[in-house]
Amino acid sequence: MSHSDVRASGAGNPTADGGDPRRWRALWIIVAAQLLVVLDASVVNIALPSAQSALEMSDSSRQWVVTAYSLTFGGFLLLGGRVGDLKGRKKLFIAGLIGFAVSSAVGGFAVNEIMLLLARAAQGVSAAFLAPAALALLTTMFTTDAERAKAFGVFGAAVGTGGVVGMILGGVLTEYLSWRWCLWFNVPVVLLILGPAMRGLTESKAARSARYDLPGTLTATIGVGSLIYGISEAIEVGWLGTTTLVFCGAGLLLLALFVWIERRSAEPMMPLRIVLNRVRGSGYVVVVLIASGLYAYYLFLTYFLQLVREYSALMTGLAFVPIGAGVLFGALGTGRLLARMSARSVMIGGLLLSAAGFALSGTIQPDTGFWTVVFPSQVLIGLGIGAAMTTVMRLTLDGVAPEESGVASALTNATREIGGAIGISALNVVAISVADGGRGNEAVTDGYAAAFLAGGGLMVLAALIVVMSRPRRTTAG
């Protein structure tokens, strides 16, 4: 551990290997919190039709229940990561948990759409402070290669399965209780995590104090938020729509200004050396591509199962169990794979395995059965992405100075959010273009199949990027 990282209250006596003896207990606290953040993005999707009806929301405002969360989450991530580095990751983790519980409770009691949308936005801000703090704590607590591989395997399983767990949970809660419980559910879970987190986590932050980079903070936060909003609007108005072009253009200009500011700042919000490292920078691109394919896969498979195969909300959620199990086993097995193979080989193998799953999904027909195509393709995609995403998350954080682990963690989360927004919008264009002019379920299914094949192409492209980046055996340096 670098001398530039400070550990404070909550630390136990070091073990013989120099690690905190409570680090494995802390791992499960961190994983539980991260699971909440990830599943909340999908659990509300299943409940959305019921919430729309109860609050008399229009179709145009309905999408904001999802967008308000992703927009504030993605927009405030870099700020959250930097605040954690300077003020303390444990403090920010606790604050994020409390904020998440309070905003979830308010959203569950919403009496109109404004109250629900504000609560969802507050959830996103809370998650933006919680998520990078969680990943940074994980990075600073596990310092040996073997332990870090195991810890990231467990963490990667939570990230990869969170969306699936959210769909299943959303279906159960909506069908048997109420859509409001999709938000209220977070409160008792946070209460269960909060006490152990306050007792068991070790505080860590940068040793030296620093001034906040206000120009960098504003340009990064507004730039990322504007870009995510512009991409999400492409679903409604197309890539050449005025709203899409204006907000995407503004976001890119602000991010370019952010880079210019950071190059000249004495106390940069995000030191550019974090992304200029060849392997780490390539890793962030790979995260974007994986998220693009996976988020779009979840969406279009949901459409196929509900609209073409006429599954109920609950059955649709349960139908995603195979990919969740695949991600879980793929992520947990990564530690053992890295003991025998290079990180590069694990990532390439995982990405190509997932590409095969996407290709199999691309063969769907309106009468395709679950066990013949949907089940095996989900298993292949889950195993491959579980291994690849867990490894690339580790590579993007290996070699980062401890005092900068928060902002590096935020970048990993931000690229995943941006990738998801890009994938849904871009592959939606593919699906609509192929289905355009046709009629009935056959044309719609052809569109979904084309989107799945395009997702497979993204996995192959990611594998090619890994080949060209040539990382070292287990670390990015």
XYZ file of C-alpha atoms in Angstrom:
477
model
C 0.000 0.000 0.000
C 1.331 3.405 -0.960
C 2.303 5.893 1.722
C 0.043 8.413 -0.009
C -3.077 6.655 1.219
C -4.328 7.300 4.740
C -6.300 4.762 6.786
C -8.323 6.006 9.714
C -11.042 4.850 12.054
C -12.359 1.314 11.893
C -9.103 -0.410 11.032
C -8.346 -3.622 12.832
C -4.928 -4.973 13.656
C -3.123 -6.036 10.489
C -2.765 -9.730 9.788
C 0.568 -11.362 9.025
C 0.165 -10.451 5.363
C -0.444 -6.778 6.230
C -4.145 -6.804 5.380
C -7.105 -5.741 7.464
C -8.457 -8.893 9.194
C -12.029 -7.730 8.542
C -11.594 -7.212 4.839
C -13.558 -10.327 3.809
C -16.528 -9.325 5.952
C -16.283 -5.833 4.482
C -16.322 -7.347 0.989
C -19.859 -8.654 1.477
C -21.018 -5.282 2.791
C -19.614 -3.577 -0.296
C -21.063 -6.200 -2.641
C -24.550 -5.911 -1.081
C -24.505 -2.132 -1.532
C -23.293 -2.393 -5.134
C -26.012 -4.933 -5.896
C -28.609 -2.412 -4.724
C -27.206 0.250 -7.057
C -27.171 -2.027 -10.103
C -30.498 -3.778 -9.623
C -32.331 -0.501 -8.983
C -31.750 0.464 -12.599
C -33.755 -2.577 -13.760
C -36.186 -3.352 -10.929
C -38.272 -0.276 -11.763
C -38.539 -1.243 -15.453
C -40.876 -4.136 -14.658
C -42.970 -1.931 -12.344
C -43.166 0.996 -14.775
C -46.527 0.167 -16.428
C -48.207 -0.107 -12.997
C -46.599 3.118 -11.745
C -47.616 4.947 -14.918
C -51.223 3.895 -14.468
C -51.338 4.721 -10.746
C -49.829 8.203 -11.146
C -51.541 8.925 -14.500
C -48.246 9.567 -16.275
C -48.093 10.168 -20.007
C -46.045 7.931 -22.308
C -43.579 10.770 -22.943
C -42.905 11.348 -19.235
C -42.768 7.631 -18.392
C -39.232 7.244 -19.723
C -38.010 9.819 -17.211
C -38.541 7.345 -14.381
C -35.585 5.440 -15.864
C -33.702 8.380 -17.379
C -33.752 10.513 -14.202
C -31.823 7.783 -12.380
C -29.273 7.028 -15.108
C -28.742 10.716 -15.889
C -27.870 11.798 -12.345
C -25.998 8.575 -11.645
C -23.751 8.955 -14.672
C -23.434 12.721 -14.366
C -22.273 12.818 -10.745
C -19.981 9.768 -10.767
C -16.708 11.606 -11.332
C -17.578 14.126 -8.649
C -18.491 11.320 -6.254
C -15.209 9.537 -6.902
C -13.141 12.652 -6.271
C -15.013 13.624 -3.100
C -14.389 10.137 -1.738
C -10.659 10.399 -2.445
C -10.397 13.718 -0.615
C -12.942 13.426 2.203
C -12.937 9.689 2.883
C -14.431 6.737 1.019
C -16.106 5.204 4.061
C -17.828 8.504 4.883
C -19.098 8.827 1.331
C -20.178 5.176 1.263
C -22.269 5.668 4.424
C -23.714 8.958 3.152
C -24.606 7.330 -0.161
C -26.389 4.464 1.603
C -28.462 6.827 3.739
C -29.346 9.033 0.779
C -30.341 5.988 -1.249
C -32.673 4.724 1.484
C -34.321 8.116 2.044
C -34.893 8.805 -1.665
C -36.241 5.253 -2.162
C -38.745 5.747 0.660
C -39.872 9.090 -0.797
C -40.290 7.540 -4.237
C -42.407 4.737 -2.815
C -44.751 7.296 -1.255
C -44.975 9.360 -4.463
C -48.409 10.886 -5.043
C -47.631 12.321 -8.472
C -45.063 11.980 -11.233
C -42.983 15.005 -10.125
C -42.444 13.479 -6.684
C -41.435 10.147 -8.233
C -39.053 11.719 -10.754
C -37.331 13.854 -8.102
C -36.925 10.792 -5.899
C -35.407 8.821 -8.779
C -32.988 11.661 -9.506
C -31.982 11.723 -5.827
C -31.452 7.966 -5.956
C -29.090 8.490 -8.885
C -27.051 11.125 -7.045
C -26.803 8.873 -3.972
C -25.693 5.953 -6.153
C -23.073 8.192 -7.809
C -21.448 8.747 -4.407
C -21.927 5.169 -3.213
C -20.672 3.199 -6.237
C -17.163 4.682 -6.705
C -16.589 4.670 -2.942
C -17.458 0.948 -2.843
C -15.088 0.018 -5.663
C -12.306 2.232 -4.259
C -12.640 0.633 -0.815
C -12.351 -2.763 -2.452
C -9.201 -1.690 -4.288
C -7.467 -0.284 -1.220
C -8.422 -3.159 1.114
C -7.245 -6.037 -1.106
C -3.654 -5.507 -2.160
C -2.275 -8.915 -3.193
C -2.938 -10.292 -6.679
C -4.571 -13.516 -5.439
C -6.906 -11.820 -2.960
C -7.772 -9.017 -5.335
C -8.722 -11.541 -8.032
C -11.098 -13.294 -5.624
C -12.573 -10.021 -4.358
C -13.154 -8.671 -7.851
C -14.721 -11.975 -8.862
C -17.345 -11.604 -6.133
C -17.826 -7.897 -6.931
C -18.096 -8.613 -10.661
C -20.754 -11.226 -9.970
C -22.824 -8.594 -8.143
C -22.446 -6.095 -10.985
C -23.247 -8.644 -13.671
C -26.229 -10.279 -11.979
C -27.764 -7.112 -10.545
C -29.811 -6.348 -13.628
C -31.223 -9.874 -13.758
C -31.983 -9.918 -10.026
C -33.757 -6.590 -10.498
C -35.994 -7.988 -13.230
C -36.962 -11.019 -11.169
C -37.498 -8.960 -8.034
C -39.487 -6.349 -9.928
C -41.763 -9.021 -11.369
C -42.408 -10.650 -7.983
C -42.994 -7.389 -6.095
C -45.201 -5.874 -8.778
C -47.328 -8.988 -9.280
C -47.840 -9.909 -5.631
C -47.517 -6.600 -3.730
C -47.307 -3.210 -5.456
C -44.997 -1.244 -7.726
C -44.193 0.926 -4.684
C -42.376 -2.008 -3.071
C -39.836 -1.909 -5.907
C -38.627 1.286 -4.190
C -39.455 0.526 -0.558
C -37.503 -2.732 -0.778
C -34.269 -0.724 -0.662
C -34.973 0.678 2.807
C -34.768 -2.505 4.918
C -31.777 -3.696 2.884
C -29.899 -0.450 3.593
C -30.771 -0.710 7.282
C -29.284 -4.214 7.343
C -26.078 -2.991 5.660
C -25.643 0.296 7.522
C -24.638 -1.005 10.965
C -22.041 -3.494 9.725
C -20.697 -0.856 7.301
C -20.156 1.681 10.081
C -18.374 -0.911 12.241
C -16.559 -3.008 9.683
C -15.272 -0.700 6.941
C -11.856 0.935 7.149
C -11.660 4.632 6.304
C -9.204 5.586 3.589
C -8.491 8.787 1.705
C -5.666 10.731 0.094
C -2.979 11.737 2.602
C -2.690 15.324 1.432
C -5.556 17.754 1.290
C -6.371 19.332 -2.050
C -8.587 22.041 -3.426
C -11.598 21.026 -5.455
C -11.217 21.529 -9.162
C -14.477 23.463 -9.608
C -14.142 24.112 -13.395
C -13.276 20.449 -13.958
C -16.124 19.317 -11.701
C -18.719 21.401 -13.548
C -17.582 20.504 -17.063
C -17.309 16.767 -16.263
C -20.636 16.521 -14.433
C -22.655 18.527 -16.957
C -20.770 17.033 -19.912
C -21.380 13.397 -18.955
C -24.986 14.143 -17.994
C -25.630 15.954 -21.276
C -24.082 13.125 -23.302
C -26.136 10.433 -21.552
C -29.339 12.465 -21.991
C -28.623 13.075 -25.674
C -28.004 9.386 -26.297
C -31.165 8.396 -24.435
C -33.162 10.860 -26.568
C -31.939 9.075 -29.704
C -34.364 6.273 -28.812
C -37.296 8.679 -29.150
C -36.228 11.155 -31.870
C -33.414 9.335 -33.709
C -29.697 10.041 -33.953
C -30.286 13.045 -36.226
C -33.018 14.535 -34.044
C -32.439 18.082 -32.802
C -32.445 17.114 -29.122
C -29.978 14.282 -29.711
C -27.566 16.428 -31.711
C -27.734 19.407 -29.354
C -27.197 17.503 -26.128
C -24.640 15.029 -27.510
C -22.749 17.893 -29.152
C -22.822 19.964 -25.966
C -21.700 16.954 -23.935
C -18.750 16.247 -26.216
C -17.711 19.917 -26.250
C -17.865 20.096 -22.442
C -15.842 16.897 -22.097
C -13.243 18.262 -24.511
C -13.128 21.431 -22.396
C -12.785 19.210 -19.312
C -9.693 17.538 -20.792
C -8.206 20.956 -21.618
C -8.836 22.157 -18.035
C -7.382 18.995 -16.495
C -4.162 19.307 -18.517
C -3.585 22.749 -17.040
C -4.912 22.291 -13.517
C -2.521 22.039 -10.571
C -5.146 19.988 -8.690
C -7.049 18.132 -11.449
C -10.303 16.412 -10.658
C -9.223 13.509 -12.883
C -5.476 13.165 -13.522
C -5.226 12.324 -17.218
C -2.536 9.720 -16.599
C -5.333 7.436 -15.393
C -6.844 7.163 -18.878
C -3.698 7.731 -20.957
C -2.224 4.421 -19.800
C -2.613 2.231 -22.897
C -4.031 -0.833 -21.176
C -6.267 1.091 -18.804
C -7.603 3.343 -21.567
C -8.342 0.299 -23.723
C -10.080 -1.257 -20.725
C -12.491 1.648 -20.478
C -13.352 1.236 -24.182
C -13.971 -2.477 -23.612
C -16.306 -1.647 -20.703
C -18.288 0.647 -23.028
C -18.613 -2.099 -25.653
C -19.601 -4.826 -23.173
C -22.225 -2.592 -21.566
C -23.532 -1.563 -24.998
C -24.193 -5.147 -25.985
C -25.445 -6.393 -22.612
C -27.887 -3.565 -21.820
C -29.392 -3.801 -25.307
C -29.637 -7.592 -24.990
C -31.648 -7.279 -21.782
C -34.025 -4.787 -23.401
C -34.645 -6.607 -26.691
C -34.950 -10.038 -25.120
C -37.531 -8.545 -22.738
C -39.468 -7.203 -25.740
C -39.236 -10.544 -27.530
C -40.455 -12.537 -24.545
C -43.305 -10.175 -23.619
C -44.504 -8.920 -27.015
C -43.817 -11.900 -29.262
C -43.892 -14.878 -26.904
C -46.469 -13.170 -24.597
C -44.726 -13.910 -21.297
C -46.073 -12.249 -18.143
C -43.878 -9.766 -16.214
C -43.034 -12.427 -13.648
C -42.235 -15.102 -16.241
C -40.087 -12.614 -18.148
C -38.057 -11.896 -15.044
C -37.617 -15.609 -14.314
C -36.570 -16.208 -17.922
C -33.402 -14.186 -17.244
C -32.157 -16.566 -14.539
C -29.796 -18.426 -16.938
C -27.803 -15.329 -17.851
C -27.647 -14.313 -14.199
C -26.317 -17.748 -13.252
C -23.847 -17.596 -16.139
C -22.486 -14.225 -15.041
C -22.242 -15.443 -11.464
C -20.213 -18.544 -12.326
C -18.132 -16.689 -14.910
C -17.219 -13.938 -12.466
C -16.525 -16.229 -9.505
C -14.376 -18.508 -11.661
C -12.229 -15.638 -12.904
C -9.864 -15.790 -9.925
C -8.945 -19.400 -10.711
C -8.599 -18.657 -14.416
C -6.217 -15.779 -13.740
C -4.012 -18.118 -11.701
C -3.515 -20.253 -14.822
C -3.927 -17.832 -17.732
C -3.056 -14.256 -18.588
C -5.666 -11.542 -18.091
C -5.530 -10.971 -21.839
C -6.433 -14.603 -22.579
C -9.282 -14.619 -20.062
C -10.786 -11.461 -21.544
C -10.452 -12.595 -25.163
C -11.930 -16.013 -24.368
C -14.817 -14.481 -22.408
C -15.632 -11.946 -25.108
C -15.601 -14.546 -27.890
C -17.764 -16.892 -25.806
C -20.300 -14.120 -25.309
C -20.128 -13.292 -29.045
C -21.135 -16.898 -29.759
C -24.113 -16.476 -27.436
C -25.183 -13.282 -29.212
C -24.846 -15.059 -32.561
C -27.073 -17.897 -31.344
C -29.644 -15.332 -30.162
C -29.556 -13.886 -33.664
C -31.259 -17.055 -34.958
C -34.536 -16.442 -33.092
C -37.866 -16.832 -34.872
C -41.369 -15.922 -33.600
C -41.904 -19.548 -32.542
C -38.428 -20.099 -31.063
C -38.613 -22.082 -27.855
C -36.946 -21.051 -24.594
C -34.816 -24.181 -24.153
C -33.616 -24.456 -27.745
C -32.149 -20.966 -28.236
C -32.868 -18.531 -25.397
C -31.480 -20.700 -22.598
C -28.155 -21.780 -24.194
C -27.475 -18.322 -25.619
C -27.995 -16.744 -22.194
C -25.595 -19.213 -20.565
C -22.884 -18.475 -23.153
C -23.319 -14.708 -22.854
C -23.402 -14.840 -19.054
C -20.283 -16.978 -18.657
C -18.327 -14.920 -21.184
C -19.289 -11.481 -19.933
C -18.925 -12.554 -16.300
C -15.290 -13.479 -16.914
C -14.493 -10.574 -19.244
C -16.127 -7.789 -17.221
C -14.620 -8.935 -13.933
C -11.141 -9.020 -15.466
C -11.412 -5.658 -17.211
C -12.728 -3.976 -14.056
C -9.645 -5.183 -12.259
C -7.329 -4.036 -15.041
C -8.778 -0.515 -15.028
C -7.887 -0.191 -11.324
C -4.582 -2.058 -11.084
C -1.651 0.303 -10.856
C -3.751 3.343 -9.937
C -2.338 5.315 -7.001
C -4.488 4.705 -3.885
C -5.296 8.406 -3.519
C -6.824 8.332 -7.028
C -8.702 5.034 -6.780
C -12.035 6.781 -6.208
C -11.979 8.737 -9.454
C -10.655 5.687 -11.338
C -13.541 3.649 -9.922
C -15.965 6.379 -10.956
C -14.619 6.221 -14.515
C -15.320 2.482 -14.652
C -18.921 3.068 -13.563
C -19.349 6.088 -15.848
C -18.136 4.223 -18.939
C -20.560 1.405 -18.138
C -23.476 3.868 -17.930
C -22.463 5.629 -21.140
C -21.983 2.286 -22.884
C -25.430 1.106 -21.825
C -27.070 4.268 -23.147
C -25.160 4.040 -26.447
C -25.962 0.363 -26.904
C -29.694 0.701 -26.316
C -29.937 3.671 -28.678
C -27.660 2.346 -31.435
C -29.002 -1.213 -31.511
C -32.548 0.125 -31.348
C -31.821 1.836 -34.659
C -30.596 -1.502 -36.038
C -33.738 -3.307 -34.869
C -36.112 -0.664 -36.235
C -34.272 -0.455 -39.587
C -34.497 -4.205 -40.162
C -38.130 -4.449 -39.021
C -39.202 -1.344 -40.969
C -41.672 -2.143 -43.706
C -42.515 -5.595 -42.410
C -45.622 -6.618 -40.548
C -46.403 -8.733 -37.562
C -44.212 -10.709 -35.206
C -41.933 -11.996 -37.936
C -40.677 -8.535 -38.899
C -40.316 -7.466 -35.256
C -38.384 -10.625 -34.424
C -36.070 -10.074 -37.403
C -35.269 -6.667 -35.941
C -34.433 -8.145 -32.545
C -32.294 -10.837 -34.187
C -30.336 -8.207 -36.098
C -29.739 -6.269 -32.868
C -28.423 -9.438 -31.200
C -26.033 -10.066 -34.103
C -24.825 -6.461 -33.861
C -24.231 -7.015 -30.138
C -22.093 -10.025 -31.020
C -20.096 -7.806 -33.356
C -19.428 -5.424 -30.461
C -18.005 -8.337 -28.427
C -15.695 -9.294 -31.302
C -14.559 -5.665 -31.604
C -13.840 -5.590 -27.868
C -11.755 -8.766 -28.223
C -9.743 -7.150 -31.015
C -9.059 -4.128 -28.805
C -7.804 -6.446 -26.056
C -5.487 -8.149 -28.562
C -3.999 -4.793 -29.573
C -3.631 -3.490 -26.009
C -1.352 -6.381 -24.962
C -1.708 -6.190 -21.168
C 0.713 -7.908 -18.843
C -0.124 -11.230 -17.188
C -2.336 -10.030 -14.286
C -1.934 -6.302 -13.892
C -2.259 -3.248 -16.038
C 0.500 -1.397 -14.273
